[in-house]
mmCIF file of N, CA and C in Angstrom:
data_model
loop_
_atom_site.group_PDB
_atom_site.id
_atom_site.type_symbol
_atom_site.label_atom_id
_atom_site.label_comp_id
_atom_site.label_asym_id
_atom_site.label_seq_id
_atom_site.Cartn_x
_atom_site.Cartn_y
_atom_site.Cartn_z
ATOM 1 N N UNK A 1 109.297 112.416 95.791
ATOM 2 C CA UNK A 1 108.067 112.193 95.070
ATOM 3 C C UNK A 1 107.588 110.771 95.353
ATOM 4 N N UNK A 2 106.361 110.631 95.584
ATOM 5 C CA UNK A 2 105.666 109.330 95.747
ATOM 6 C C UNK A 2 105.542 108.907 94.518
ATOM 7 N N UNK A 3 105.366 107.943 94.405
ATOM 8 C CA UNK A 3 104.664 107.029 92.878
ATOM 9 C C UNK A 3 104.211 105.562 93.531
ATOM 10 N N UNK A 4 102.942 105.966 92.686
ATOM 11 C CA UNK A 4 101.932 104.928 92.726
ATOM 12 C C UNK A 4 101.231 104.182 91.587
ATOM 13 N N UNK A 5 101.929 102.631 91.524
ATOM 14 C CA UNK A 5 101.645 102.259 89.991
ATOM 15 C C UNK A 5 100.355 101.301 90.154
ATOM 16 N N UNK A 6 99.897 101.265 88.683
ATOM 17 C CA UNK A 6 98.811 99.908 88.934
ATOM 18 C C UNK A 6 99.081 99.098 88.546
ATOM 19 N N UNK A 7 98.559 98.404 88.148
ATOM 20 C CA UNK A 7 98.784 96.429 87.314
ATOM 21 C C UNK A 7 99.245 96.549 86.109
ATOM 22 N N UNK A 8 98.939 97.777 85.031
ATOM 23 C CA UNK A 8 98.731 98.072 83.790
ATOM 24 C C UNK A 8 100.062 98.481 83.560
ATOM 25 N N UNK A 9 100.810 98.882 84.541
ATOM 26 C CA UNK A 9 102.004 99.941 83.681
ATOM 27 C C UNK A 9 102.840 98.674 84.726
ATOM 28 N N UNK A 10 102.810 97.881 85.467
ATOM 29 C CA UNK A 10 103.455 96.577 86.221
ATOM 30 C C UNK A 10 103.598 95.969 84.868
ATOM 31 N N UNK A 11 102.926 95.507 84.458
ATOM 32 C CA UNK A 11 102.457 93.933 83.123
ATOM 33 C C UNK A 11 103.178 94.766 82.142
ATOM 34 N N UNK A 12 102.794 95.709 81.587
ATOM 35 C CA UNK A 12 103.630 96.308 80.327
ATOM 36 C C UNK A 12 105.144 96.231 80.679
ATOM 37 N N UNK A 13 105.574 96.978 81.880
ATOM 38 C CA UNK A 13 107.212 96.968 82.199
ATOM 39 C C UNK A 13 107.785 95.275 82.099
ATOM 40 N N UNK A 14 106.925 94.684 82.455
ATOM 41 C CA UNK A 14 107.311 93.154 82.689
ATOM 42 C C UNK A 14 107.593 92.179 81.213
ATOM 43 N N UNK A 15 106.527 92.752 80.396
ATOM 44 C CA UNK A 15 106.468 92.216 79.035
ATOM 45 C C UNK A 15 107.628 92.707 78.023
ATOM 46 N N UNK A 16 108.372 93.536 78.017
ATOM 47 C CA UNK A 16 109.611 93.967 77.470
ATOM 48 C C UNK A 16 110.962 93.723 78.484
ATOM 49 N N UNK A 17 110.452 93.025 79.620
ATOM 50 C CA UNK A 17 111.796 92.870 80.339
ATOM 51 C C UNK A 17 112.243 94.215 81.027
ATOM 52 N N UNK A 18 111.498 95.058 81.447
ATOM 53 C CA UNK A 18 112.057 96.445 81.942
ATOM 54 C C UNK A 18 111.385 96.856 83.493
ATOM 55 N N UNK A 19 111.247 96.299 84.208
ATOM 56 C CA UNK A 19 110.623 96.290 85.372
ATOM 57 C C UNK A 19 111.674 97.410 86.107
ATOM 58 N N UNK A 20 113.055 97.177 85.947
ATOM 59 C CA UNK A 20 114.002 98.199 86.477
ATOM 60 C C UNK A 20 113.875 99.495 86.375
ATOM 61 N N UNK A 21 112.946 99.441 85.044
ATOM 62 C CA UNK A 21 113.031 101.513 84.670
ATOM 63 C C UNK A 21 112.187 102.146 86.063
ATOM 64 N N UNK A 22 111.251 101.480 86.645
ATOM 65 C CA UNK A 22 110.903 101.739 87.874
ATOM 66 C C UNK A 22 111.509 102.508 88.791
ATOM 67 N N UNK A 23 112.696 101.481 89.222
ATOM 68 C CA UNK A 23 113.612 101.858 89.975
ATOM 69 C C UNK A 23 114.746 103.387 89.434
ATOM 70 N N UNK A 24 114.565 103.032 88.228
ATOM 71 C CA UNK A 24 115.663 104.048 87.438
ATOM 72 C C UNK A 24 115.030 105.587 87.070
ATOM 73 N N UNK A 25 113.720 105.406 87.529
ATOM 74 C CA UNK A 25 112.957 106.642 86.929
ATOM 75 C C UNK A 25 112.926 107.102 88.227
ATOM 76 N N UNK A 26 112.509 106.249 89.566
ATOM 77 C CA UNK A 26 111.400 106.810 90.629
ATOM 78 C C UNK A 26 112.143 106.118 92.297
ATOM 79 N N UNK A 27 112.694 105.402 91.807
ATOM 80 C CA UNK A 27 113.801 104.884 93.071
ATOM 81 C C UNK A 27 112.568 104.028 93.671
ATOM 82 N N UNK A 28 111.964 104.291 94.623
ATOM 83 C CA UNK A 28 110.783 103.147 95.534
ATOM 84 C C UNK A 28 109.705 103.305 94.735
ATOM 85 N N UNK A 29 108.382 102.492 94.557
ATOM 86 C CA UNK A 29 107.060 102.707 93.835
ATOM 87 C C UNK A 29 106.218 102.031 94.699
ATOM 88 N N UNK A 30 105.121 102.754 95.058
ATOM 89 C CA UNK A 30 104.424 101.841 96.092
ATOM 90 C C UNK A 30 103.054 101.319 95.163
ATOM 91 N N UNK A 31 102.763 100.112 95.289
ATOM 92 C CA UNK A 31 101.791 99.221 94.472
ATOM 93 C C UNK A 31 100.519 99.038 95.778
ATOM 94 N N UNK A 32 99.316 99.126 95.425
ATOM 95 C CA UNK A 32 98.177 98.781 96.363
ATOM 96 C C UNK A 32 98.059 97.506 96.845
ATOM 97 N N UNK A 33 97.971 96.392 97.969
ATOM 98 C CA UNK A 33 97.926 95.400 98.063
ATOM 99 C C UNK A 33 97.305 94.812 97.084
ATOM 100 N N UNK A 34 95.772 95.342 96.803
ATOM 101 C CA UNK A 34 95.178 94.572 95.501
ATOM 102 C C UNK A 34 95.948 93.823 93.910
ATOM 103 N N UNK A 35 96.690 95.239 93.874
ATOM 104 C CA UNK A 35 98.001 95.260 93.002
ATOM 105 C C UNK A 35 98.566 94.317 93.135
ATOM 106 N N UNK A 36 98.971 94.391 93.730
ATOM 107 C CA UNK A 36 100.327 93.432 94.228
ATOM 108 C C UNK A 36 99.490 91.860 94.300
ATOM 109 N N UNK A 37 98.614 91.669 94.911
ATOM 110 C CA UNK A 37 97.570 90.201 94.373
ATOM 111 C C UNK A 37 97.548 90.042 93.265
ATOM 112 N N UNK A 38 97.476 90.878 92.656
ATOM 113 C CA UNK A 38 96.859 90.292 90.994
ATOM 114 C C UNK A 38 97.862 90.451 90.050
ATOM 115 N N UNK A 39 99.099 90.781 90.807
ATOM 116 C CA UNK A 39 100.216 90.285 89.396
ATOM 117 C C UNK A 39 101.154 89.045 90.215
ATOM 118 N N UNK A 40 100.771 88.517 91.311
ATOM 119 C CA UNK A 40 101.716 87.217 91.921
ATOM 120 C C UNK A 40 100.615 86.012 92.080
ATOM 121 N N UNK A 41 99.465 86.393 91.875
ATOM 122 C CA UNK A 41 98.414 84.893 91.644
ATOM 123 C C UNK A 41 98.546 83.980 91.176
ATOM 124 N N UNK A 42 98.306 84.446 89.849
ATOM 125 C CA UNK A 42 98.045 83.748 88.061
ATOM 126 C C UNK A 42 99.739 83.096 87.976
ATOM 127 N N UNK A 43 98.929 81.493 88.331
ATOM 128 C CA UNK A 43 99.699 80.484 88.128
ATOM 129 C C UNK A 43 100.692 80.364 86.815
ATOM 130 N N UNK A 44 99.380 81.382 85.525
ATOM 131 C CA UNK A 44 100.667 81.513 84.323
ATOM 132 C C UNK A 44 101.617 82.314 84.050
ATOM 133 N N UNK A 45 101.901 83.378 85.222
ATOM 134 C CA UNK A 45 102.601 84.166 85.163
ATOM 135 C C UNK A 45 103.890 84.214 86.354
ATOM 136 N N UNK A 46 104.347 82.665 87.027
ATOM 137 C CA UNK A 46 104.755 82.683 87.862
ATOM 138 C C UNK A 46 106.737 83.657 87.991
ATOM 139 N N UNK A 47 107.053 83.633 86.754
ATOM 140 C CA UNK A 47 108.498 83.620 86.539
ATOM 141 C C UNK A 47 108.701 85.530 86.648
ATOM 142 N N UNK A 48 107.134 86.098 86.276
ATOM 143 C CA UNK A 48 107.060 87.292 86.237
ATOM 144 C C UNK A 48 106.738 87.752 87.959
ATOM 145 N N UNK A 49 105.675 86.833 88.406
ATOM 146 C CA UNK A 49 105.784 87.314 90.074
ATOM 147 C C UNK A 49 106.567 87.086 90.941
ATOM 148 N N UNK A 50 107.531 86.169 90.007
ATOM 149 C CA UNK A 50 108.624 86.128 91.272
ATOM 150 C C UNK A 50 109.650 87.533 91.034
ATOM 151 N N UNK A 51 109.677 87.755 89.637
ATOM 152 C CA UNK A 51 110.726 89.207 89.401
ATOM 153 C C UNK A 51 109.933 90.531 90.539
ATOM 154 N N UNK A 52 108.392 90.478 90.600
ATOM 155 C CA UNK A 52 107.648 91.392 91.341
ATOM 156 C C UNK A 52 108.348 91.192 93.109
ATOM 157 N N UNK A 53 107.842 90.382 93.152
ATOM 158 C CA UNK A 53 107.985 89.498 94.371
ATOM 159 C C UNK A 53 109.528 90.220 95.066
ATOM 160 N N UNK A 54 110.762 89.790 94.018
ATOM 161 C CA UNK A 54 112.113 90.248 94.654
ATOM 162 C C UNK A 54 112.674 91.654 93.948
ATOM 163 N N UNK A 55 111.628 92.468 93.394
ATOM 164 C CA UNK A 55 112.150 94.015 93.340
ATOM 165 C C UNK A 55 111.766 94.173 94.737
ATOM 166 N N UNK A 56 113.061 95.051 95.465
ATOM 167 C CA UNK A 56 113.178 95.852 96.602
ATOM 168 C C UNK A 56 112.644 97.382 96.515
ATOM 169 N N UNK A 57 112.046 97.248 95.193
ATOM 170 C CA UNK A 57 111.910 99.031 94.976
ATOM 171 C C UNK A 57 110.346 99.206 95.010
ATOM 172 N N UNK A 58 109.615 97.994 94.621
ATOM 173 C CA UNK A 58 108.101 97.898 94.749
ATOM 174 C C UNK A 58 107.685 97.696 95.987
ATOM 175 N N UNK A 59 107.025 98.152 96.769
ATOM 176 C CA UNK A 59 106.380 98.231 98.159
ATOM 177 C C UNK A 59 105.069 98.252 97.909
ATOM 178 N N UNK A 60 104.726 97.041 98.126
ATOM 179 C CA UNK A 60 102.961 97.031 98.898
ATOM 180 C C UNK A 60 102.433 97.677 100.239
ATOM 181 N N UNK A 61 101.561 98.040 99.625
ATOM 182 C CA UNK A 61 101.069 98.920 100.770
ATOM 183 C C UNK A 61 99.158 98.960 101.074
ATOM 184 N N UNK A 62 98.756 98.626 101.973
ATOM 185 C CA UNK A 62 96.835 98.847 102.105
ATOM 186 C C UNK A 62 96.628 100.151 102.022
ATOM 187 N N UNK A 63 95.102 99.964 101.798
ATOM 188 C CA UNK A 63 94.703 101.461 101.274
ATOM 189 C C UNK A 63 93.809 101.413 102.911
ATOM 190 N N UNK A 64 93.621 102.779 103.373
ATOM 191 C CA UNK A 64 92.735 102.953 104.375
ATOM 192 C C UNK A 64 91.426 102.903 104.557
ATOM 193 N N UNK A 65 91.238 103.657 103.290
ATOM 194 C CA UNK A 65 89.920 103.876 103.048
ATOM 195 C C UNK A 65 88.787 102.938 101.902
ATOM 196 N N UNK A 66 88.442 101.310 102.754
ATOM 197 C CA UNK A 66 87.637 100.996 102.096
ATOM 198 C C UNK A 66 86.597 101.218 101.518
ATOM 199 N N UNK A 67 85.909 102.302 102.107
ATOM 200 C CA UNK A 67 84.578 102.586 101.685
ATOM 201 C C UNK A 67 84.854 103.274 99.759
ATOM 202 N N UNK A 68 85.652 104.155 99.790
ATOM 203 C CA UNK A 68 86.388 104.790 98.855
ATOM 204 C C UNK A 68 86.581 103.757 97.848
ATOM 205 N N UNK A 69 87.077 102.537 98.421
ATOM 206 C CA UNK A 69 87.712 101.298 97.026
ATOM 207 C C UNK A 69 86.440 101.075 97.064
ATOM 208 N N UNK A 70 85.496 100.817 97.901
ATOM 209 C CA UNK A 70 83.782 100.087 97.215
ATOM 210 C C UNK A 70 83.375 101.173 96.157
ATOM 211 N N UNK A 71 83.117 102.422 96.655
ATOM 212 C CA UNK A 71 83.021 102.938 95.665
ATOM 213 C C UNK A 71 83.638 103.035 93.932
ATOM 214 N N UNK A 72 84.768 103.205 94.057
ATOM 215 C CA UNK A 72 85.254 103.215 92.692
ATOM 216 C C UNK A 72 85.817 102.105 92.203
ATOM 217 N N UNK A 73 85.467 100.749 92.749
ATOM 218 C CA UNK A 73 85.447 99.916 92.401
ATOM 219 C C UNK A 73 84.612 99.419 91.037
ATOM 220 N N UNK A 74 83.437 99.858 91.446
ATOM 221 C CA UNK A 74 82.248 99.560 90.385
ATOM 222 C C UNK A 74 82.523 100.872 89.172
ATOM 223 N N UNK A 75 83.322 101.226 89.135
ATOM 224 C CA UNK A 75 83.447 102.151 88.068
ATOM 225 C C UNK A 75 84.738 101.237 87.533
ATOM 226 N N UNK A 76 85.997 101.231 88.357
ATOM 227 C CA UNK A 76 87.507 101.217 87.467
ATOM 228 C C UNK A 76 87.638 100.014 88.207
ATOM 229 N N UNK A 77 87.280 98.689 88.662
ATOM 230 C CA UNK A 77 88.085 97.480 88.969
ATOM 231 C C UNK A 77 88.756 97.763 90.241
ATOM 232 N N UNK A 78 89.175 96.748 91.152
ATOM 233 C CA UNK A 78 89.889 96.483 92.492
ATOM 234 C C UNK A 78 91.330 97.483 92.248
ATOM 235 N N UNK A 79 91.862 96.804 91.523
ATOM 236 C CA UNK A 79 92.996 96.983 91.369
ATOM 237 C C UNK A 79 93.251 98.897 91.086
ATOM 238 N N UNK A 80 92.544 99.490 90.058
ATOM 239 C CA UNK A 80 92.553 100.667 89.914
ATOM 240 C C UNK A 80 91.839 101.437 90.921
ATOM 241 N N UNK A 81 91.074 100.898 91.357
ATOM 242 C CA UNK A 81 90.536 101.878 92.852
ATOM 243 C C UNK A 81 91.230 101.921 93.402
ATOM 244 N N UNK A 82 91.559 100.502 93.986
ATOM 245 C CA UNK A 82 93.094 101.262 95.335
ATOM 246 C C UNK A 82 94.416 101.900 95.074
ATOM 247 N N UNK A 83 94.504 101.863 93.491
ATOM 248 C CA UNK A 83 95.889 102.881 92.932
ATOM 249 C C UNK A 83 95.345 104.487 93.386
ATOM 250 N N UNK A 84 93.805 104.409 93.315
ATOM 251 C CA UNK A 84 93.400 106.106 92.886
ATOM 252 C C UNK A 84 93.120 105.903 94.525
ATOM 253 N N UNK A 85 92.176 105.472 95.166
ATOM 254 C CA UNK A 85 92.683 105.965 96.344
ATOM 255 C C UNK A 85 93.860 106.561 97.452
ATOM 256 N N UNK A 86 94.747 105.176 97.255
ATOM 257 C CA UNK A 86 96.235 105.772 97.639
ATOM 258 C C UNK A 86 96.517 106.845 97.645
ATOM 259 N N UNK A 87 96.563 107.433 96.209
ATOM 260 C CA UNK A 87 97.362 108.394 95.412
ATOM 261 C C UNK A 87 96.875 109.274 96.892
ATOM 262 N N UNK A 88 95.580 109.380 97.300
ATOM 263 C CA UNK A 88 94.642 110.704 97.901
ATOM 264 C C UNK A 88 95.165 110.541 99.628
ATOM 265 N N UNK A 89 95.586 109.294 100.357
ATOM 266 C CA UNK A 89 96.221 109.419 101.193
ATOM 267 C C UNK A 89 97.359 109.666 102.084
#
């Protein structure tokens, strides 16, 4: 089974200290590059992107289809477009 997470269910696992259930539920999880930008940026969250950063089970990955992220961009944000695109490639 593939799994494809966004920022939202990243930040929640991170905020209780459980980033592992990831691994324990789903073994690999692939995150959208966008994803993966916007939880290792934010200078105030550095101690959390480095836990992102050295899970071996989270894989970044590009989405193919930009036209697709322009589109549903303007509906659901960067970050959730390229989760919902993925999912479709």
């Amino acid at each position: 089974m593939i799994v494809i997470a966004d920022t939202t269910l990243v930040i929640s696992l991170l905020k209780i200290n459980r980033l592992d259930m990831l691994e324990k539920a789903f073994g690999e999880v692939l995150i959208p590059d966008a994803v993966y930008a916007e939880l290792t940026v934010d200078e105030r969250f550095m101690d959390e992107a480095e836990m992102v950063k050295r899970a071996p089970y989270i894989k970044s990955v590009p989405v193919s289809n930009p036209e697709a992220v322009r589109i549903l961009r303007m509906a659901t944000g960067l970050d959730q477009g390229e989760a919902i695109v993925l999912t479709d490639e």
